CSV table of C-alpha atoms in Angstrom, one decimal:
chain,number,residue,atom,x,y,z
A,1,MET,CA,-6.5,7.9,-13.6
A,2,GLY,CA,-7.5,6.2,-16.9
A,3,TYR,CA,-5.3,6.4,-19.8
A,4,ILE,CA,-5.6,7.0,-23.6
A,5,VAL,CA,-3.1,5.8,-26.2
A,6,SER,CA,-0.3,8.3,-26.5
A,7,CYS,CA,1.3,9.5,-29.7
A,8,THR,CA,4.6,11.0,-30.6
A,9,HIS,CA,5.4,14.4,-29.2
A,10,ASP,CA,8.6,16.4,-29.0
A,11,ASP,CA,11.0,14.8,-26.6
A,12,GLU,CA,14.0,15.8,-24.6
A,13,ILE,CA,16.2,13.7,-22.4
A,14,LEU,CA,16.5,14.5,-18.8
A,15,SER,CA,19.1,12.6,-16.8
A,16,LEU,CA,18.1,11.9,-13.2
A,17,ALA,CA,19.9,9.7,-10.7
A,18,GLY,CA,21.8,8.1,-13.6
A,19,SER,CA,18.8,7.1,-15.6
A,20,LYS,CA,17.5,8.7,-18.8
A,21,ILE,CA,13.9,9.9,-18.7
A,22,GLU,CA,12.2,11.2,-21.8
A,23,ARG,CA,9.9,14.2,-21.4
A,24,GLY,CA,8.2,16.3,-24.0
A,25,THR,CA,7.2,19.9,-24.1
A,26,GLN,CA,3.4,19.7,-24.0
A,27,VAL,CA,1.7,22.7,-22.4
A,28,LEU,CA,-2.1,22.6,-21.6
A,29,SER,CA,-4.3,25.0,-19.7
A,30,LEU,CA,-8.0,25.5,-19.1
A,31,THR,CA,-7.3,29.2,-19.5
A,32,ASP,CA,-7.1,28.4,-23.2
A,33,SER,CA,-10.5,28.9,-24.8
A,34,LYS,CA,-9.8,25.9,-27.1
A,35,VAL,CA,-9.4,23.5,-24.2
A,36,ALA,CA,-12.3,21.9,-22.4
A,37,TYR,CA,-12.5,19.3,-19.6
A,38,ASP,CA,-14.2,16.1,-20.8
A,39,LYS,CA,-16.2,15.1,-17.7
A,40,THR,CA,-17.9,12.2,-19.5
A,41,HIS,CA,-14.7,10.3,-19.9
A,42,SER,CA,-13.1,11.2,-16.6
A,43,ASN,CA,-13.7,9.7,-13.2
A,44,VAL,CA,-12.6,9.7,-9.5
A,45,GLY,CA,-12.7,6.2,-8.0
A,46,TRP,CA,-11.8,4.9,-4.6
A,47,GLU,CA,-11.3,1.5,-2.9
A,48,THR,CA,-10.8,0.3,0.6
A,49,MET,CA,-11.0,-3.0,2.5
A,50,TYR,CA,-14.4,-4.1,3.9
A,51,LEU,CA,-14.8,-5.5,7.4
A,52,GLY,CA,-11.1,-6.0,8.0
A,53,GLY,CA,-10.3,-7.5,4.6
A,54,LEU,CA,-13.3,-9.8,3.8
A,55,SER,CA,-13.9,-8.0,0.6
A,56,LEU,CA,-12.8,-4.9,-1.4
A,57,LEU,CA,-15.3,-2.0,-1.3
A,58,THR,CA,-15.1,0.2,-4.4
A,59,GLY,CA,-16.9,3.3,-5.7
A,60,ARG,CA,-16.7,6.5,-7.5
A,61,PHE,CA,-18.1,10.1,-7.5
A,62,ASP,CA,-20.5,11.0,-10.2
A,63,THR,CA,-20.2,14.8,-10.0
A,64,LEU,CA,-16.7,16.1,-10.4
A,65,GLY,CA,-14.8,19.0,-12.1
A,66,PHE,CA,-11.8,21.4,-12.1
A,67,THR,CA,-11.6,24.9,-11.0
A,68,THR,CA,-8.1,25.3,-12.5
A,69,PHE,CA,-5.8,23.1,-14.5
A,70,ASN,CA,-2.4,24.1,-15.9
A,71,PHE,CA,0.2,21.6,-17.2
A,72,ASP,CA,3.7,22.0,-18.5
A,73,GLU,CA,5.4,18.7,-19.3
A,74,ALA,CA,8.9,20.0,-19.0
A,75,ASP,CA,8.5,22.6,-16.2
A,76,PRO,CA,6.7,21.3,-13.1
A,77,SER,CA,6.8,24.7,-11.5
A,78,LYS,CA,4.2,25.8,-14.0
A,79,THR,CA,1.9,22.8,-13.3
A,80,ASN,CA,-0.9,23.2,-10.9
A,81,PHE,CA,-4.6,22.3,-10.5
A,82,GLU,CA,-7.6,22.4,-8.3
A,83,GLY,CA,-10.3,19.7,-8.6
A,84,TRP,CA,-13.4,18.8,-6.7
A,85,VAL,CA,-16.2,16.2,-6.2
A,86,TRP,CA,-19.6,16.3,-4.6
A,87,ILE,CA,-19.5,13.8,-1.8
A,88,ASN,CA,-23.2,13.0,-1.9
A,89,ARG,CA,-22.8,11.8,-5.4
A,90,VAL,CA,-20.9,8.7,-4.2
A,91,ASN,CA,-21.7,5.6,-6.3
A,92,THR,CA,-20.9,2.0,-5.3
A,93,SER,CA,-23.7,0.6,-7.6
A,94,GLU,CA,-25.8,-0.1,-4.5
A,95,PRO,CA,-28.3,2.8,-4.1
A,96,GLY,CA,-29.4,1.7,-0.7
A,97,ARG,CA,-25.8,1.8,0.6
A,98,ASP,CA,-25.0,5.1,-1.2
A,99,LYS,CA,-27.9,7.1,0.1
A,100,GLY,CA,-28.0,5.3,3.4
A,101,CYS,CA,-24.9,4.4,5.4
A,102,LEU,CA,-22.3,6.2,3.2
A,103,GLN,CA,-24.1,9.6,3.2
A,104,THR,CA,-24.7,9.2,6.9
A,105,THR,CA,-21.0,8.5,7.4
A,106,PHE,CA,-20.0,11.5,5.4
A,107,ASN,CA,-22.6,13.8,7.1
A,108,VAL,CA,-24.2,14.8,3.8
A,109,ASN,CA,-27.6,14.4,2.2
A,110,THR,CA,-29.0,14.3,-1.3
A,111,GLY,CA,-30.2,17.9,-1.3
A,112,MET,CA,-26.7,19.3,-1.0
A,113,THR,CA,-24.8,20.8,-4.0
A,114,THR,CA,-22.0,23.3,-3.5
A,115,ASP,CA,-22.3,23.3,0.3
A,116,ALA,CA,-18.9,23.3,1.9
A,117,ALA,CA,-19.6,20.1,3.7
A,118,ASN,CA,-20.5,18.4,0.4
A,119,VAL,CA,-17.3,19.4,-1.5
A,120,ALA,CA,-14.1,17.4,-1.3
A,121,LYS,CA,-11.3,19.5,-2.9
A,122,VAL,CA,-7.8,18.9,-4.1
A,123,LYS,CA,-5.5,21.9,-4.5
A,124,THR,CA,-1.8,21.5,-5.4
A,125,THR,CA,0.9,23.2,-3.4
A,126,SER,CA,4.0,22.0,-5.3
A,127,VAL,CA,4.8,19.7,-8.3
A,128,GLU,CA,8.2,18.1,-8.9
A,129,LEU,CA,9.6,15.8,-11.5
A,130,SER,CA,9.6,12.1,-10.4
A,131,PRO,CA,13.2,10.8,-10.3
A,132,ALA,CA,12.1,7.3,-11.1
A,133,ASP,CA,9.8,7.8,-14.2
A,134,LYS,CA,8.0,10.3,-16.4
A,135,GLY,CA,5.5,11.1,-13.7
A,136,TYR,CA,5.3,14.0,-11.2
A,137,ILE,CA,5.4,14.1,-7.4
A,138,VAL,CA,2.5,16.3,-6.3
A,139,LYS,CA,2.0,17.8,-2.8
A,140,PHE,CA,-1.5,19.0,-2.3
A,141,ASP,CA,-4.1,20.1,0.2
A,142,LEU,CA,-7.1,17.8,0.4
A,143,THR,CA,-10.2,19.3,2.1
A,144,PHE,CA,-12.7,16.6,3.1
A,145,HIS,CA,-15.1,16.1,5.9
A,146,GLY,CA,-14.2,19.4,7.5
A,147,VAL,CA,-10.5,18.7,7.6
A,148,THR,CA,-7.7,20.0,5.3
A,149,LYS,CA,-4.5,17.8,5.2
A,150,ASN,CA,-1.4,18.2,3.1
A,151,LEU,CA,-0.7,15.0,1.2
A,152,THR,CA,1.5,13.6,-1.5
A,153,GLY,CA,0.3,12.0,-4.8
A,154,LYS,CA,1.5,10.9,-8.2
A,155,LEU,CA,0.5,12.7,-11.4
A,156,SER,CA,1.0,11.0,-14.8
A,157,TYR,CA,0.6,12.3,-18.3
A,158,ALA,CA,-0.7,9.5,-20.6
A,159,GLY,CA,-0.1,11.5,-23.8
A,160,LYS,CA,-2.1,12.9,-26.7
A,161,THR,CA,-4.1,11.5,-29.5
A,162,VAL,CA,-6.3,13.0,-32.2
A,163,THR,CA,-10.0,12.3,-32.8
A,164,GLY,CA,-12.1,13.4,-35.7
A,165,THR,CA,-10.9,14.9,-39.0
A,166,GLY,CA,-11.0,18.3,-40.6
A,167,ALA,CA,-13.1,20.8,-38.8
A,168,THR,CA,-14.1,18.3,-36.2
A,169,ALA,CA,-10.5,17.2,-35.3
A,170,LYS,CA,-9.5,17.6,-31.7
A,171,ASN,CA,-6.4,16.9,-29.6
A,172,VAL,CA,-7.3,14.6,-26.7
A,173,PHE,CA,-5.0,14.5,-23.6
A,174,GLY,CA,-5.1,12.0,-20.7
A,175,PHE,CA,-3.9,12.4,-17.1
A,176,GLY,CA,-3.8,10.2,-14.0
A,177,PHE,CA,-3.6,11.2,-10.3
A,178,ASP,CA,-3.3,8.6,-7.6
A,179,PHE,CA,-3.0,9.0,-3.8
A,180,GLN,CA,-4.0,7.5,-0.5
A,181,ILE,CA,-5.7,8.8,2.6
A,182,LEU,CA,-6.2,7.7,6.2
A,183,ALA,CA,-9.9,8.3,6.4
A,184,LYS,CA,-10.3,7.6,10.1
A,185,THR,CA,-7.0,8.9,11.4
A,186,ASP,CA,-6.8,12.1,9.4
A,187,PHE,CA,-10.3,12.9,8.3
A,188,ALA,CA,-12.4,11.8,11.3
A,189,ILE,CA,-14.5,9.3,9.4
A,190,VAL,CA,-16.3,7.0,11.9
A,191,SER,CA,-17.1,3.5,10.5
A,192,ASN,CA,-16.7,-0.1,11.6
A,193,ASN,CA,-17.1,-1.3,8.0
A,194,ILE,CA,-14.2,0.3,6.1
A,195,ALA,CA,-10.4,0.3,6.6
A,196,ASP,CA,-8.5,3.4,7.6
A,197,LEU,CA,-6.5,3.3,4.3
A,198,VAL,CA,-8.4,4.4,1.2
A,199,THR,CA,-6.8,4.5,-2.2
A,200,ILE,CA,-8.1,7.1,-4.7
A,201,LYS,CA,-7.5,7.0,-8.4
A,202,CYS,CA,-8.4,9.8,-10.7
A,203,ASN,CA,-8.6,10.0,-14.5
A,204,ALA,CA,-8.9,13.3,-16.4
A,205,ILE,CA,-9.5,13.8,-20.1
A,206,PHE,CA,-9.2,17.2,-21.8
A,207,ARG,CA,-10.1,18.1,-25.4
A,208,GLN,CA,-8.5,20.9,-27.5
A,209,THR,CA,-9.9,22.1,-30.8
A,210,GLN,CA,-7.2,22.5,-33.4
């Protein structure tokens, strides 16, 4: 995910595997009426090798969102989220490829919206503190192309900054979520052009009125 500049927040020291890892006490939830997801500054991007490694094929999804999002910096048992993208809004900056071979590969079309076949969904099943850094190890179900698979990813909290002043001031929070899938092996994607391994990088921004 993309990151914003972090600022100082309350810290505590957790000792894991002999190393000192600083974590704060930030709590954030979409159930708070003051918190809103900033879709404009968020994205879900992906990359995979093209034709056995001749080039790197990259893209993103233009329609994305969250059903739920709860974050507790110090207590991962209280962190969970469910996010989604519309598969037919894939964008590689080549319209012919996006509306042609990719939509055909994904078995979707431009007329679809919330159809089950057109929604790829991530839903967490567990979140734990990373023993190596300030991140979080996330186990989650990914539903894509008619298949649901339990996978593991890495969640990162980039921090908080403030935009605006006075009545327009808002807290802005940044998060990252990275994972990989085996598109052909696990999700039955049939293609001679892409590799099996696909890397997915997500950025999420949330804004909170003060």
